[in-house]
Amino acid sequence: LGTRAIPPGGWQNKEYTISDGRIKASSIAEVYWASGAKDAVIDCEIDGYTQDGALVLTCETVPEDDLIIDIIEIRNEVVDNAV
């Protein structure tokens, strides 16, 4: 998923949702923040989780400025049930 800005007003109840049908609850998401956003990401304690159809970012404190994401890498792992 490409570059995007997360404005302070985009957070709802300390969550910001990025919707995309390729995301599954079992997906692994790597968020690559722009260098100028990294301090705010740490200070605001931003984390996240996946659910079917979305990556949900959570925070302890809503950032005061836009946060820029350079790219989000989504990996959907293949489960091998072979014994």
CSV table of C-alpha atoms in Angstrom, one decimal:
chain,number,residue,atom,x,y,z
A,1,LEU,CA,0.0,0.0,0.0
A,2,GLY,CA,1.4,3.4,-0.9
A,3,THR,CA,2.2,6.7,0.7
A,4,ARG,CA,-0.4,8.3,2.8
A,5,ALA,CA,-0.8,11.0,5.4
A,6,ILE,CA,-2.7,10.4,8.6
A,7,PRO,CA,-4.1,13.7,9.9
A,8,PRO,CA,-4.7,14.3,13.6
A,9,GLY,CA,-8.5,14.5,13.0
A,10,GLY,CA,-8.5,11.1,11.3
A,11,TRP,CA,-8.1,9.2,14.6
A,12,GLN,CA,-11.3,7.9,16.1
A,13,ASN,CA,-11.1,6.7,19.7
A,14,LYS,CA,-7.3,6.5,19.4
A,15,GLU,CA,-7.6,4.3,16.3
A,16,TYR,CA,-7.0,4.9,12.6
A,17,THR,CA,-8.3,2.4,10.1
A,18,ILE,CA,-6.7,1.7,6.7
A,19,SER,CA,-9.2,-0.4,4.6
A,20,ASP,CA,-8.0,-2.8,1.9
A,21,GLY,CA,-9.5,-6.0,0.8
A,22,ARG,CA,-6.1,-7.7,0.5
A,23,ILE,CA,-5.6,-7.5,4.3
A,24,LYS,CA,-6.7,-10.6,6.3
A,25,ALA,CA,-6.9,-11.1,10.1
A,26,SER,CA,-3.8,-13.3,9.7
A,27,SER,CA,-1.8,-10.8,7.6
A,28,ILE,CA,1.5,-9.5,8.7
A,29,ALA,CA,1.7,-5.7,8.2
A,30,GLU,CA,5.0,-3.8,8.1
A,31,VAL,CA,4.5,0.0,8.3
A,32,TYR,CA,7.4,2.1,7.0
A,33,TRP,CA,7.1,5.6,8.4
A,34,ALA,CA,8.6,8.7,6.9
A,35,SER,CA,11.7,9.7,8.8
A,36,GLY,CA,10.0,12.9,10.1
A,37,ALA,CA,7.2,10.8,11.7
A,38,LYS,CA,9.3,8.3,13.6
A,39,ASP,CA,9.6,10.4,16.8
A,40,ALA,CA,5.9,11.0,17.0
A,41,VAL,CA,5.2,7.3,16.3
A,42,ILE,CA,7.4,6.4,19.4
A,43,ASP,CA,6.1,9.3,21.6
A,44,CYS,CA,2.4,8.4,20.8
A,45,GLU,CA,3.0,4.7,21.2
A,46,ILE,CA,1.5,3.7,17.9
A,47,ASP,CA,0.9,0.0,17.4
A,48,GLY,CA,-1.6,-1.9,15.2
A,49,TYR,CA,-3.3,-5.1,14.3
A,50,THR,CA,-5.0,-6.6,11.2
A,51,GLN,CA,-8.5,-7.7,10.7
A,52,ASP,CA,-10.3,-8.9,7.6
A,53,GLY,CA,-10.2,-6.0,5.3
A,54,ALA,CA,-8.3,-3.5,7.4
A,55,LEU,CA,-5.1,-2.5,9.2
A,56,VAL,CA,-6.0,-0.7,12.4
A,57,LEU,CA,-3.4,1.6,13.9
A,58,THR,CA,-3.8,2.4,17.6
A,59,CYS,CA,-2.2,5.0,19.8
A,60,GLU,CA,-1.9,6.0,23.5
A,61,THR,CA,-1.8,9.7,22.5
A,62,VAL,CA,-3.3,11.2,19.3
A,63,PRO,CA,-0.5,12.8,17.3
A,64,GLU,CA,-0.6,16.6,17.0
A,65,ASP,CA,0.6,16.6,13.4
A,66,ASP,CA,0.1,14.6,10.2
A,67,LEU,CA,2.0,11.3,10.2
A,68,ILE,CA,3.4,10.2,6.9
A,69,ILE,CA,3.6,6.5,5.9
A,70,ASP,CA,6.0,5.8,3.1
A,71,ILE,CA,4.7,2.3,2.4
A,72,ILE,CA,2.8,-0.5,4.1
A,73,GLU,CA,3.9,-4.0,3.2
A,74,ILE,CA,1.2,-6.7,3.6
A,75,ARG,CA,2.2,-10.4,3.7
A,76,ASN,CA,-0.4,-13.1,3.7
A,77,GLU,CA,1.4,-16.3,4.7
A,78,VAL,CA,0.6,-19.7,3.3
A,79,VAL,CA,0.0,-22.2,6.0
A,80,ASP,CA,1.4,-25.6,5.4
A,81,ASN,CA,-0.5,-28.3,7.2
A,82,ALA,CA,1.8,-31.1,6.0
A,83,VAL,CA,2.8,-33.5,8.7
